Amino acid sequence: MKVKKAVIPAAGLGTRMLPATKSIPKEMLPVVDKPAIQYIVEEAVNSGIEDILIITNRGKSAIEDYFDYSPEVEASLEKSGKISELNLVRASANLANMHFIRQKETKGLGHSILCAKSFVGNEPFAVLLGDDIMVSEVPVTKQLIDASEKYNASSVGAQQVDLGVIHKYCSLKIEKLEEKIFKALDVIEKPSPDKVFSNYAILGRYVLTPAIFDILEKTSPGFGGEIQLTDGLAELCKIEDMVAVDFDAKRYDTGNLQGFLEATIEFALKDPSVNTWLREYLKMHNS
Ligand code: G1P
């Protein structure tokens, strides 16, 4: 199963990061020195993805500008001999073939993925949720692509979460196939305690066959009155094979302040340009 296309939904309103996200897309908030969405795009590229569709909406044009050339900035950096800055500015525009489409109404993640139908065509594709930055040796999307190839199946990235918070995610019904890989039998979005299948939740990464589109077109609004991707997946895993991959990675949910700060501090602690200073700074404020 060759996976060359990826879809990144970035049409959320960013309400958990207000007021900053009133006029800046939450995906453009910097985690150390790069906007959050660049980490997601880099994961896709490092997984062998060549074409990336970002689903945006009104007020998100800064994302398109970021992945485009910026002739004025580049000319000025070139003129003043700031070559390493120039390379950084150019790099984000050359990461992959970037495509953009607007989701005109906020109708949920499932509806957002449906906007990718004509981009995807008849191929399997990856989905990377913009809030979830993953740090791992093998990119999480690559871990999923490998499982999809091995089992000739769709795959979803899953990890165990506390039962106390699973109502914020979804819950998978699974059967073990091998170490860290399970057959997905069912899944429920934002389950109430009596509806939980297991403590495995899907976290931000998917490799799907185009069969999902026919399903999503017929999916009625679910949790929160929105068309849920998870409801489509519950259907997909009953008509085609789907595996759940307990992926190896640390996940940062940058869609909320705590996760955003965790990513910022931990990434800065690994950045040679600031880590020595930051360590001292944190020590000084550790009282
Ligand atoms: C979305 C999905 C949910 C998933 C979660 C974390 O929820 O609908 O199934 O578990 O992302 O990736 P949201 O965070 O948009 O509420």
Short mmCIF file of N, CA, C and O in Angstrom, two decimals, residues 111-226:
data_model
loop_
_atom_site.label_atom_id
_atom_site.label_comp_id
_atom_site.label_asym_id
_atom_site.label_seq_id
_atom_site.Cartn_x
_atom_site.Cartn_y
_atom_site.Cartn_z
N HIS A 111 -16.40 15.96 8.40
CA HIS A 111 -16.76 16.86 7.29
C HIS A 111 -15.50 17.48 6.70
O HIS A 111 -15.36 17.63 5.48
N SER A 112 -14.56 17.82 7.56
CA SER A 112 -13.30 18.39 7.12
C SER A 112 -12.55 17.40 6.21
O SER A 112 -12.04 17.77 5.14
N ILE A 113 -12.49 16.14 6.62
CA ILE A 113 -11.79 15.12 5.81
C ILE A 113 -12.51 14.94 4.46
O ILE A 113 -11.87 14.74 3.42
N LEU A 114 -13.82 15.05 4.48
CA LEU A 114 -14.60 14.94 3.24
C LEU A 114 -14.17 15.99 2.22
O LEU A 114 -14.23 15.76 1.01
N CYS A 115 -13.71 17.15 2.70
CA CYS A 115 -13.24 18.21 1.79
C CYS A 115 -12.00 17.76 1.00
O CYS A 115 -11.61 18.41 0.04
N ALA A 116 -11.36 16.65 1.43
CA ALA A 116 -10.14 16.19 0.76
C ALA A 116 -10.44 15.17 -0.33
O ALA A 116 -9.52 14.67 -0.99
N LYS A 117 -11.72 14.89 -0.57
CA LYS A 117 -12.09 13.78 -1.46
C LYS A 117 -11.44 13.91 -2.85
O LYS A 117 -10.82 12.96 -3.35
N SER A 118 -11.55 15.07 -3.50
CA SER A 118 -11.04 15.14 -4.87
C SER A 118 -9.50 15.20 -4.88
O SER A 118 -8.87 14.71 -5.81
N PHE A 119 -8.89 15.71 -3.84
CA PHE A 119 -7.41 15.71 -3.74
C PHE A 119 -6.91 14.27 -3.62
O PHE A 119 -5.93 13.88 -4.26
N VAL A 120 -7.57 13.47 -2.81
CA VAL A 120 -7.09 12.12 -2.53
C VAL A 120 -7.33 11.19 -3.71
O VAL A 120 -6.48 10.37 -4.05
N GLY A 121 -8.49 11.31 -4.37
CA GLY A 121 -8.80 10.41 -5.47
C GLY A 121 -8.93 8.98 -4.97
O GLY A 121 -9.47 8.75 -3.88
N ASN A 122 -8.34 8.05 -5.69
CA ASN A 122 -8.56 6.64 -5.35
C ASN A 122 -7.33 6.00 -4.70
O ASN A 122 -6.96 4.89 -5.06
N GLU A 123 -6.69 6.71 -3.79
CA GLU A 123 -5.46 6.19 -3.15
C GLU A 123 -5.64 6.18 -1.64
O GLU A 123 -6.38 6.99 -1.10
N PRO A 124 -4.87 5.33 -0.96
CA PRO A 124 -4.86 5.46 0.50
C PRO A 124 -4.15 6.76 0.87
O PRO A 124 -3.32 7.26 0.10
N PHE A 125 -4.46 7.32 2.01
CA PHE A 125 -3.87 8.61 2.40
C PHE A 125 -3.71 8.67 3.91
O PHE A 125 -4.38 7.95 4.65
N ALA A 126 -2.81 9.55 4.33
CA ALA A 126 -2.59 9.72 5.77
C ALA A 126 -3.35 10.94 6.25
O ALA A 126 -3.56 11.90 5.49
N VAL A 127 -3.78 10.90 7.51
CA VAL A 127 -4.38 12.08 8.15
C VAL A 127 -3.55 12.38 9.40
O VAL A 127 -3.26 11.47 10.19
N LEU A 128 -3.14 13.63 9.53
CA LEU A 128 -2.37 14.05 10.72
C LEU A 128 -3.11 15.22 11.35
O LEU A 128 -3.28 16.27 10.71
N LEU A 129 -3.57 15.06 12.57
CA LEU A 129 -4.27 16.16 13.23
C LEU A 129 -3.25 17.21 13.70
O LEU A 129 -2.21 16.87 14.29
N GLY A 130 -3.56 18.47 13.40
CA GLY A 130 -2.62 19.56 13.62
C GLY A 130 -2.25 19.82 15.07
O GLY A 130 -1.17 20.35 15.34
N ASP A 131 -3.11 19.45 16.02
CA ASP A 131 -2.81 19.73 17.42
C ASP A 131 -1.76 18.79 18.00
O ASP A 131 -1.14 19.10 19.01
N ASP A 132 -1.63 17.61 17.41
CA ASP A 132 -0.82 16.56 18.03
C ASP A 132 0.59 16.54 17.45
O ASP A 132 0.79 16.05 16.34
N ILE A 133 1.57 17.05 18.20
CA ILE A 133 2.96 16.95 17.76
C ILE A 133 3.55 15.69 18.39
O ILE A 133 3.40 15.46 19.59
N MET A 134 4.16 14.86 17.56
CA MET A 134 4.72 13.59 18.05
C MET A 134 6.23 13.63 17.97
O MET A 134 6.79 14.07 16.95
N VAL A 135 6.88 13.15 19.02
CA VAL A 135 8.33 13.04 18.98
C VAL A 135 8.69 11.56 19.07
O VAL A 135 8.32 10.88 20.02
N SER A 136 9.36 11.07 18.03
CA SER A 136 9.68 9.64 17.99
C SER A 136 10.87 9.41 17.09
O SER A 136 11.22 10.28 16.30
N GLU A 137 11.46 8.22 17.22
CA GLU A 137 12.58 7.89 16.35
C GLU A 137 12.06 7.66 14.94
O GLU A 137 12.50 8.31 13.99
N VAL A 138 11.09 6.76 14.79
CA VAL A 138 10.45 6.54 13.49
C VAL A 138 9.19 7.40 13.50
O VAL A 138 8.38 7.30 14.44
N PRO A 139 9.00 8.26 12.49
CA PRO A 139 7.80 9.11 12.52
C PRO A 139 6.53 8.26 12.68
O PRO A 139 6.43 7.17 12.12
N VAL A 140 5.58 8.77 13.46
CA VAL A 140 4.38 7.98 13.75
C VAL A 140 3.63 7.63 12.46
O VAL A 140 3.16 6.51 12.28
N THR A 141 3.56 8.58 11.53
CA THR A 141 2.86 8.29 10.27
C THR A 141 3.55 7.15 9.53
O THR A 141 2.89 6.29 8.94
N LYS A 142 4.88 7.07 9.63
CA LYS A 142 5.62 5.96 8.99
C LYS A 142 5.30 4.65 9.70
O LYS A 142 5.14 3.60 9.06
N GLN A 143 5.16 4.69 11.04
CA GLN A 143 4.81 3.47 11.78
C GLN A 143 3.46 2.95 11.29
O GLN A 143 3.24 1.75 11.13
N LEU A 144 2.53 3.89 11.02
CA LEU A 144 1.20 3.49 10.54
C LEU A 144 1.25 2.97 9.11
O LEU A 144 0.60 1.97 8.77
N ILE A 145 2.02 3.66 8.26
CA ILE A 145 2.13 3.22 6.86
C ILE A 145 2.71 1.80 6.81
O ILE A 145 2.21 0.93 6.08
N ASP A 146 3.72 1.53 7.64
CA ASP A 146 4.32 0.19 7.67
C ASP A 146 3.26 -0.86 8.05
O ASP A 146 3.20 -1.93 7.45
N ALA A 147 2.45 -0.55 9.06
CA ALA A 147 1.41 -1.50 9.49
C ALA A 147 0.35 -1.67 8.39
O ALA A 147 -0.12 -2.78 8.12
N SER A 148 0.00 -0.56 7.73
CA SER A 148 -1.00 -0.65 6.66
C SER A 148 -0.48 -1.51 5.52
O SER A 148 -1.23 -2.29 4.93
N GLU A 149 0.83 -1.38 5.23
CA GLU A 149 1.41 -2.20 4.15
C GLU A 149 1.42 -3.66 4.56
O GLU A 149 1.04 -4.54 3.79
N LYS A 150 1.81 -3.92 5.80
CA LYS A 150 1.91 -5.30 6.26
C LYS A 150 0.55 -6.00 6.25
O LYS A 150 0.44 -7.16 5.86
N TYR A 151 -0.48 -5.30 6.69
CA TYR A 151 -1.80 -5.94 6.83
C TYR A 151 -2.76 -5.60 5.70
O TYR A 151 -3.90 -6.03 5.72
N ASN A 152 -2.28 -4.80 4.73
CA ASN A 152 -3.14 -4.33 3.64
C ASN A 152 -4.47 -3.80 4.19
O ASN A 152 -5.56 -4.23 3.81
N ALA A 153 -4.33 -2.86 5.12
CA ALA A 153 -5.49 -2.38 5.88
C ALA A 153 -5.33 -0.89 6.19
O ALA A 153 -4.22 -0.37 6.16
N SER A 154 -6.42 -0.25 6.50
CA SER A 154 -6.33 1.10 7.08
C SER A 154 -5.68 0.96 8.46
O SER A 154 -5.70 -0.13 9.05
N SER A 155 -5.11 2.03 8.97
CA SER A 155 -4.55 1.95 10.32
C SER A 155 -4.82 3.23 11.09
O SER A 155 -4.97 4.31 10.49
N VAL A 156 -4.90 3.09 12.39
CA VAL A 156 -5.10 4.27 13.25
C VAL A 156 -4.03 4.23 14.34
O VAL A 156 -3.65 3.15 14.80
N GLY A 157 -3.53 5.40 14.72
CA GLY A 157 -2.52 5.47 15.78
C GLY A 157 -3.23 5.52 17.11
O GLY A 157 -4.12 6.35 17.32
N ALA A 158 -2.85 4.63 18.02
CA ALA A 158 -3.55 4.56 19.31
C ALA A 158 -2.56 4.46 20.45
O ALA A 158 -1.43 4.01 20.27
N GLN A 159 -2.98 4.93 21.60
CA GLN A 159 -2.23 4.71 22.83
C GLN A 159 -3.22 4.53 23.97
O GLN A 159 -4.39 4.91 23.83
N GLN A 160 -2.72 3.96 25.07
CA GLN A 160 -3.61 3.81 26.23
C GLN A 160 -3.70 5.16 26.93
O GLN A 160 -2.70 5.86 27.08
N VAL A 161 -4.90 5.54 27.31
CA VAL A 161 -5.08 6.77 28.08
C VAL A 161 -5.83 6.42 29.37
O VAL A 161 -6.48 5.37 29.44
N ASP A 162 -5.74 7.28 30.37
CA ASP A 162 -6.46 7.04 31.62
C ASP A 162 -7.95 6.96 31.35
O ASP A 162 -8.49 7.80 30.62
N LEU A 163 -8.59 6.01 32.00
CA LEU A 163 -10.05 5.89 31.79
C LEU A 163 -10.77 7.16 32.24
O LEU A 163 -11.82 7.51 31.71
N GLY A 164 -10.15 7.89 33.17
CA GLY A 164 -10.74 9.14 33.66
C GLY A 164 -10.80 10.24 32.61
O GLY A 164 -11.54 11.21 32.77
N VAL A 165 -9.99 10.12 31.55
CA VAL A 165 -10.00 11.19 30.53
C VAL A 165 -10.40 10.67 29.15
O VAL A 165 -10.40 11.43 28.18
N ILE A 166 -10.77 9.39 29.06
CA ILE A 166 -11.03 8.84 27.71
C ILE A 166 -12.25 9.51 27.05
O ILE A 166 -12.36 9.53 25.83
N HIS A 167 -13.11 10.12 27.89
CA HIS A 167 -14.27 10.82 27.33
C HIS A 167 -13.86 12.02 26.49
O HIS A 167 -14.67 12.60 25.77
N LYS A 168 -12.57 12.42 26.56
CA LYS A 168 -12.08 13.53 25.72
C LYS A 168 -11.64 13.02 24.35
O LYS A 168 -11.30 13.81 23.47
N TYR A 169 -11.51 11.71 24.21
CA TYR A 169 -10.96 11.12 22.99
C TYR A 169 -12.02 10.20 22.37
O TYR A 169 -13.16 10.59 22.17
N CYS A 170 -11.58 9.00 22.04
CA CYS A 170 -12.50 7.97 21.57
C CYS A 170 -12.01 6.67 22.18
O CYS A 170 -10.94 6.64 22.78
N SER A 171 -12.77 5.60 22.05
CA SER A 171 -12.36 4.34 22.65
C SER A 171 -12.49 3.23 21.62
O SER A 171 -13.51 3.10 20.94
N LEU A 172 -11.41 2.44 21.49
CA LEU A 172 -11.34 1.38 20.46
C LEU A 172 -11.72 0.02 21.03
O LEU A 172 -11.30 -0.33 22.15
N LYS A 173 -12.42 -0.76 20.23
CA LYS A 173 -12.63 -2.18 20.54
C LYS A 173 -11.60 -2.92 19.70
O LYS A 173 -11.60 -2.77 18.46
N ILE A 174 -10.71 -3.66 20.36
CA ILE A 174 -9.58 -4.23 19.63
C ILE A 174 -9.33 -5.69 19.99
O ILE A 174 -9.79 -6.17 21.03
N GLU A 175 -8.56 -6.35 19.11
CA GLU A 175 -8.17 -7.74 19.31
C GLU A 175 -6.70 -7.84 18.92
O GLU A 175 -6.34 -7.37 17.83
N LYS A 176 -5.87 -8.43 19.78
CA LYS A 176 -4.42 -8.39 19.52
C LYS A 176 -4.03 -9.22 18.30
O LYS A 176 -4.47 -10.36 18.14
N LEU A 177 -3.19 -8.64 17.44
CA LEU A 177 -2.65 -9.36 16.29
C LEU A 177 -1.19 -9.73 16.56
O LEU A 177 -0.73 -10.81 16.25
N GLU A 178 -0.44 -8.77 17.11
CA GLU A 178 0.96 -8.96 17.47
C GLU A 178 1.31 -7.86 18.46
O GLU A 178 0.48 -6.99 18.75
N GLU A 179 2.56 -7.90 18.96
CA GLU A 179 3.00 -6.87 19.90
C GLU A 179 2.70 -5.49 19.32
O GLU A 179 3.16 -5.16 18.22
N LYS A 180 1.87 -4.70 19.99
CA LYS A 180 1.59 -3.30 19.63
C LYS A 180 0.71 -3.11 18.40
O LYS A 180 0.51 -1.99 17.94
N ILE A 181 0.23 -4.20 17.80
CA ILE A 181 -0.71 -4.04 16.67
C ILE A 181 -1.97 -4.85 16.94
O ILE A 181 -1.91 -6.02 17.34
N PHE A 182 -3.11 -4.21 16.74
CA PHE A 182 -4.40 -4.82 17.07
C PHE A 182 -5.32 -4.71 15.87
O PHE A 182 -5.18 -3.80 15.05
N LYS A 183 -6.25 -5.64 15.79
CA LYS A 183 -7.32 -5.49 14.79
C LYS A 183 -8.35 -4.55 15.40
O LYS A 183 -8.74 -4.74 16.56
N ALA A 184 -8.78 -3.54 14.64
CA ALA A 184 -9.81 -2.63 15.15
C ALA A 184 -11.18 -3.19 14.78
O ALA A 184 -11.45 -3.48 13.61
N LEU A 185 -12.02 -3.38 15.79
CA LEU A 185 -13.34 -3.97 15.56
C LEU A 185 -14.45 -2.93 15.65
O LEU A 185 -15.50 -3.07 15.04
N ASP A 186 -14.21 -1.88 16.42
CA ASP A 186 -15.22 -0.83 16.59
C ASP A 186 -14.55 0.35 17.28
O ASP A 186 -13.46 0.21 17.85
N VAL A 187 -15.21 1.49 17.24
CA VAL A 187 -14.67 2.66 17.94
C VAL A 187 -15.82 3.61 18.23
O VAL A 187 -16.78 3.69 17.45
N ILE A 188 -15.73 4.29 19.36
CA ILE A 188 -16.79 5.22 19.72
C ILE A 188 -16.16 6.56 20.11
O ILE A 188 -15.15 6.60 20.83
N GLU A 189 -16.74 7.65 19.62
CA GLU A 189 -16.22 9.00 19.90
C GLU A 189 -16.73 9.49 21.25
O GLU A 189 -17.91 9.30 21.58
N LYS A 190 -15.85 10.13 22.02
CA LYS A 190 -16.17 10.77 23.30
C LYS A 190 -17.15 9.90 24.13
O LYS A 190 -18.28 10.31 24.41
N PRO A 191 -16.70 8.67 24.49
CA PRO A 191 -17.63 7.75 25.16
C PRO A 191 -17.98 8.14 26.59
O PRO A 191 -17.12 8.65 27.32
N SER A 192 -19.23 7.91 26.97
CA SER A 192 -19.59 8.01 28.39
C SER A 192 -19.04 6.73 29.06
O SER A 192 -18.78 5.74 28.36
N PRO A 193 -18.85 6.74 30.40
CA PRO A 193 -18.17 5.61 31.06
C PRO A 193 -18.77 4.25 30.71
O PRO A 193 -18.03 3.26 30.57
N ASP A 194 -20.08 4.16 30.52
CA ASP A 194 -20.70 2.86 30.24
C ASP A 194 -20.50 2.41 28.78
O ASP A 194 -20.81 1.28 28.44
N LYS A 195 -19.98 3.28 27.95
CA LYS A 195 -19.80 2.93 26.53
C LYS A 195 -18.35 2.67 26.14
O LYS A 195 -18.04 2.42 24.99
N VAL A 196 -17.43 2.75 27.14
CA VAL A 196 -16.00 2.59 26.83
C VAL A 196 -15.70 1.14 26.44
O VAL A 196 -16.08 0.21 27.13
N PHE A 197 -15.03 0.95 25.30
CA PHE A 197 -14.64 -0.40 24.86
C PHE A 197 -13.34 -0.84 25.53
O PHE A 197 -13.18 -1.96 25.96
N SER A 198 -12.34 0.09 25.54
CA SER A 198 -11.03 -0.21 26.12
C SER A 198 -10.38 1.13 26.45
O SER A 198 -10.92 2.18 26.10
N ASN A 199 -9.21 1.09 27.09
CA ASN A 199 -8.53 2.37 27.36
C ASN A 199 -7.63 2.79 26.19
O ASN A 199 -6.84 3.71 26.34
N TYR A 200 -7.73 2.12 25.05
CA TYR A 200 -7.00 2.57 23.86
C TYR A 200 -7.83 3.63 23.12
O TYR A 200 -8.98 3.37 22.76
N ALA A 201 -7.21 4.79 22.91
CA ALA A 201 -7.86 5.86 22.14
C ALA A 201 -7.04 6.14 20.89
O ALA A 201 -5.81 5.98 20.90
N ILE A 202 -7.71 6.57 19.84
CA ILE A 202 -6.99 7.01 18.64
C ILE A 202 -6.46 8.41 18.95
O ILE A 202 -7.19 9.27 19.44
N LEU A 203 -5.17 8.62 18.65
CA LEU A 203 -4.56 9.91 18.95
C LEU A 203 -3.92 10.52 17.70
O LEU A 203 -2.73 10.30 17.42
N GLY A 204 -4.70 11.21 16.93
CA GLY A 204 -4.15 12.13 15.94
C GLY A 204 -3.55 11.62 14.64
O GLY A 204 -3.13 12.43 13.83
N ARG A 205 -3.47 10.31 14.43
CA ARG A 205 -2.85 9.82 13.19
C ARG A 205 -3.67 8.68 12.59
O ARG A 205 -4.10 7.77 13.32
N TYR A 206 -3.82 8.71 11.28
CA TYR A 206 -4.64 7.72 10.57
C TYR A 206 -4.03 7.46 9.19
O TYR A 206 -3.47 8.37 8.59
N VAL A 207 -4.16 6.23 8.68
CA VAL A 207 -3.92 5.95 7.26
C VAL A 207 -5.19 5.27 6.78
O VAL A 207 -5.60 4.23 7.33
N LEU A 208 -5.84 5.89 5.82
CA LEU A 208 -7.19 5.43 5.45
C LEU A 208 -7.29 5.11 3.97
O LEU A 208 -6.58 5.71 3.15
N THR A 209 -8.18 4.21 3.64
CA THR A 209 -8.47 3.96 2.23
C THR A 209 -9.56 4.96 1.80
O THR A 209 -10.32 5.48 2.64
N PRO A 210 -9.67 5.20 0.48
CA PRO A 210 -10.67 6.19 0.04
C PRO A 210 -12.12 5.74 0.29
O PRO A 210 -13.03 6.56 0.12
N ALA A 211 -12.31 4.49 0.74
CA ALA A 211 -13.67 4.04 1.08
C ALA A 211 -14.28 4.91 2.17
O ALA A 211 -15.51 4.99 2.31
N ILE A 212 -13.44 5.60 2.93
CA ILE A 212 -13.95 6.46 4.02
C ILE A 212 -14.86 7.57 3.48
O ILE A 212 -15.79 8.01 4.15
N PHE A 213 -14.60 8.01 2.23
CA PHE A 213 -15.37 9.16 1.72
C PHE A 213 -16.84 8.81 1.50
O PHE A 213 -17.72 9.58 1.88
N ASP A 214 -17.10 7.63 0.88
CA ASP A 214 -18.50 7.23 0.68
C ASP A 214 -19.20 7.12 2.03
O ASP A 214 -20.37 7.48 2.19
N ILE A 215 -18.45 6.62 3.02
CA ILE A 215 -19.04 6.46 4.35
C ILE A 215 -19.34 7.83 4.96
O ILE A 215 -20.46 8.06 5.45
N LEU A 216 -18.37 8.73 4.91
CA LEU A 216 -18.56 10.05 5.54
C LEU A 216 -19.70 10.83 4.88
O LEU A 216 -20.40 11.60 5.53
N GLU A 217 -19.87 10.60 3.57
CA GLU A 217 -20.97 11.31 2.88
C GLU A 217 -22.33 10.92 3.45
O GLU A 217 -23.29 11.67 3.39
N LYS A 218 -22.38 9.70 4.03
CA LYS A 218 -23.66 9.23 4.57
C LYS A 218 -23.71 9.30 6.09
O LYS A 218 -24.68 8.88 6.71
N THR A 219 -22.62 9.79 6.71
CA THR A 219 -22.58 9.80 8.19
C THR A 219 -23.38 10.98 8.75
O THR A 219 -23.16 12.12 8.35
N SER A 220 -24.29 10.68 9.65
CA SER A 220 -25.09 11.76 10.25
C SER A 220 -24.26 12.43 11.35
O SER A 220 -23.35 11.81 11.92
N PRO A 221 -24.62 13.66 11.69
CA PRO A 221 -23.92 14.32 12.80
C PRO A 221 -23.98 13.46 14.06
O PRO A 221 -24.99 12.83 14.36
N GLY A 222 -22.85 13.40 14.77
CA GLY A 222 -22.76 12.60 15.99
C GLY A 222 -22.48 13.48 17.18
O GLY A 222 -23.13 14.52 17.35
N PHE A 223 -21.43 13.13 17.96
CA PHE A 223 -21.12 13.89 19.17
C PHE A 223 -20.98 15.38 18.85
O PHE A 223 -20.34 15.76 17.87
N GLY A 224 -21.61 16.21 19.67
CA GLY A 224 -21.52 17.66 19.50
C GLY A 224 -22.25 18.18 18.27
O GLY A 224 -22.02 19.31 17.85
N GLY A 225 -23.06 17.32 17.65
CA GLY A 225 -23.81 17.76 16.46
C GLY A 225 -22.92 17.87 15.23
O GLY A 225 -23.29 18.47 14.22
N GLU A 226 -21.68 17.30 15.32
CA GLU A 226 -20.74 17.40 14.20
C GLU A 226 -20.57 16.06 13.51
O GLU A 226 -20.78 15.00 14.12
#
